[in-house]
């Protein structure tokens, strides 16, 4: 397969992206506020890991964007207007266009559960467990902390906190 390049959406004339997930700045000349002429050589952008393990790059001084999203916007048609980009093989570092697809949020979560990228906490957190977590949680008490309750019920500490704070399973009595 040959590497093909296209402009980065919203940064045409400044950056290009390849179907292999590489991103480069385009060589260009500009005049600064003092009227001085400068030439910027093209270079490959450095990829940075975000907290979830996805590659991101800085576009200019103020925009950090996910590499997989940049690739998808350039190479993958999105006629249905789906909002998320899925890595088909589950590898967050494989940003090749052939490994990406536009999906709904629901499909993206289903795929992540199926491939083992995330646990199916929603299924584990039955109404009884949700009620127990909300009853047992005691702030600033190690034995009843989010971490302790997460271990006890086989959930992530983040998911337990979302249950406690009401972000998840709000309507537990209705289930």
Coordinates of C-alpha atoms in Angstrom, one line a residue:
X1 CA 0.0 0.0 0.0
X2 CA 1.3 3.5 -0.9
X3 CA 1.2 6.4 1.4
X4 CA -1.1 9.2 0.2
X5 CA -1.3 12.7 1.6
X6 CA -4.3 15.1 2.1
X7 CA -4.7 18.5 3.7
X8 CA -5.7 18.5 7.4
X9 CA -9.2 19.8 7.7
X10 CA -9.3 23.3 9.1
X11 CA -5.5 23.7 8.6
X12 CA -5.3 23.5 4.8
X13 CA -2.0 25.0 3.6
X14 CA -0.3 24.4 6.9
X15 CA -0.5 20.6 7.6
X16 CA -1.0 17.4 5.6
X17 CA -2.0 14.0 6.9
X18 CA -1.3 10.5 5.4
X19 CA -3.4 7.4 5.2
X20 CA -0.7 5.8 7.4
X21 CA -1.4 8.3 10.3
X22 CA 1.6 10.6 9.7
X23 CA 1.2 14.3 10.0
X24 CA 3.5 16.9 8.6
X25 CA 3.7 20.7 8.4
X26 CA 4.0 22.1 4.9
X27 CA 7.0 24.3 4.1
X28 CA 5.9 27.9 3.8
X29 CA 7.0 31.5 3.9
X30 CA 5.3 34.2 5.9
X31 CA 5.9 37.8 6.9
X32 CA 5.8 38.6 10.6
X33 CA 4.3 41.8 12.2
X34 CA 7.6 43.6 11.7
X35 CA 7.6 42.9 8.0
X36 CA 10.4 40.3 8.1
X37 CA 10.1 37.3 5.8
X38 CA 10.5 33.8 7.4
X39 CA 10.6 30.4 5.9
X40 CA 9.4 27.4 7.9
X41 CA 10.7 24.0 6.8
X42 CA 8.3 21.1 6.6
X43 CA 8.6 18.5 9.4
X44 CA 6.8 15.5 10.8
X45 CA 4.8 16.4 13.9
X46 CA 5.6 14.7 17.2
X47 CA 2.8 12.5 18.5
X48 CA 2.0 12.7 22.2
X49 CA 0.0 10.2 24.3
X50 CA -3.1 11.5 26.0
X51 CA -4.3 10.0 29.3
X52 CA -6.3 7.4 27.5
X53 CA -3.5 6.2 25.2
X54 CA -4.4 7.9 22.0
X55 CA -1.9 9.8 19.8
X56 CA -2.4 13.5 19.7
X57 CA -0.5 16.3 17.9
X58 CA -0.3 20.1 18.3
X59 CA -1.6 22.0 15.3
X60 CA -0.2 25.5 15.7
X61 CA 0.3 26.8 19.2
X62 CA -3.1 26.2 20.6
X63 CA -4.9 23.2 19.0
X64 CA -4.2 19.7 20.2
X65 CA -6.1 17.0 18.2
X66 CA -6.3 13.2 18.1
X67 CA -4.4 11.7 15.2
X68 CA -7.1 9.1 14.4
X69 CA -9.7 11.9 14.1
X70 CA -7.5 13.9 11.7
X71 CA -6.9 10.8 9.6
X72 CA -10.7 9.9 9.5
X73 CA -11.7 13.5 8.6
X74 CA -9.3 13.4 5.6
X75 CA -9.8 9.8 4.4
X76 CA -13.0 8.2 5.7
X77 CA -16.3 9.4 4.3
X78 CA -18.9 10.1 6.9
X79 CA -22.3 10.3 5.1
X80 CA -24.3 9.5 8.2
X81 CA -22.7 12.2 10.3
X82 CA -21.5 9.8 13.0
X83 CA -19.6 11.6 15.8
X84 CA -16.9 9.1 16.8
X85 CA -14.0 7.3 15.2
X86 CA -13.4 3.7 16.0
X87 CA -10.1 1.7 15.7
X88 CA -11.3 -1.5 14.1
X89 CA -8.6 -3.7 15.5
X90 CA -8.8 -2.0 19.0
X91 CA -5.2 -0.7 18.8
X92 CA -5.3 3.0 19.7
X93 CA -1.8 3.5 18.1
X94 CA -2.9 2.0 14.7
X95 CA -4.1 5.3 13.0
X96 CA -4.0 4.0 9.5
X97 CA -7.1 5.0 7.5
X98 CA -7.8 1.3 6.7
X99 CA -8.2 0.7 10.5
X100 CA -10.6 3.5 11.2
X101 CA -14.4 3.9 10.8
X102 CA -17.0 6.5 11.8
X103 CA -19.5 5.1 14.4
X104 CA -22.1 6.3 16.9
X105 CA -21.1 6.6 20.5
X106 CA -23.1 3.5 21.3
X107 CA -21.3 1.4 18.6
X108 CA -18.0 2.7 19.8
X109 CA -18.7 1.6 23.4
X110 CA -20.1 -1.8 22.3
X111 CA -16.9 -2.4 20.2
X112 CA -14.7 -1.4 23.2
X113 CA -16.5 -3.9 25.4
X114 CA -16.4 -6.6 22.8
X115 CA -12.6 -6.2 22.3
X116 CA -11.9 -5.9 26.0
X117 CA -10.7 -2.3 25.9
X118 CA -13.2 -1.4 28.7
X119 CA -15.1 -3.5 31.2
X120 CA -18.9 -3.8 30.9
X121 CA -19.4 -2.1 34.2
X122 CA -23.0 -1.1 33.3
X123 CA -24.0 -4.8 33.2
X124 CA -22.1 -5.6 36.5
X125 CA -23.7 -2.7 38.3
X126 CA -27.1 -4.2 39.0
X127 CA -29.7 -2.0 40.8
X128 CA -28.9 -3.9 44.1
X129 CA -25.1 -3.1 43.7
X130 CA -25.8 0.5 42.9
X131 CA -27.9 0.9 46.0
X132 CA -25.3 -0.9 48.1
X133 CA -22.5 1.4 46.8
X134 CA -24.5 4.5 47.5
X135 CA -25.3 3.2 51.0
X136 CA -21.8 2.0 51.9
X137 CA -19.8 4.9 50.6
X138 CA -18.3 7.1 53.3
X139 CA -16.1 10.0 52.3
X140 CA -12.5 10.0 53.7
X141 CA -12.9 6.4 55.0
X142 CA -10.5 3.9 53.4
X143 CA -12.7 0.9 54.1
X144 CA -15.6 2.5 52.3
X145 CA -13.8 4.5 49.6
X146 CA -14.4 4.4 45.9
X147 CA -11.4 2.2 45.4
X148 CA -12.4 -0.2 48.1
X149 CA -16.0 -0.4 46.8
X150 CA -14.6 -0.8 43.2
X151 CA -12.6 -3.8 44.3
X152 CA -15.5 -5.3 46.3
X153 CA -17.9 -5.1 43.3
X154 CA -15.6 -5.6 40.4
X155 CA -15.9 -2.1 39.0
X156 CA -13.5 0.7 38.2
X157 CA -13.1 3.4 40.9
X158 CA -14.1 6.0 38.3
X159 CA -17.4 4.1 37.6
X160 CA -18.1 3.8 41.3
X161 CA -17.6 7.6 41.7
X162 CA -20.0 8.2 38.8
X163 CA -22.6 6.0 40.6
X164 CA -22.1 7.9 43.9
X165 CA -22.2 11.3 42.3
X166 CA -25.3 10.5 40.2
X167 CA -23.6 10.6 36.8
X168 CA -24.4 7.0 36.2
X169 CA -27.4 4.9 37.1
X170 CA -29.4 7.9 38.3
X171 CA -32.7 6.2 37.8
X172 CA -31.8 2.9 39.6
X173 CA -35.2 2.7 41.3
X174 CA -36.8 2.6 37.8
X175 CA -34.7 -0.3 36.5

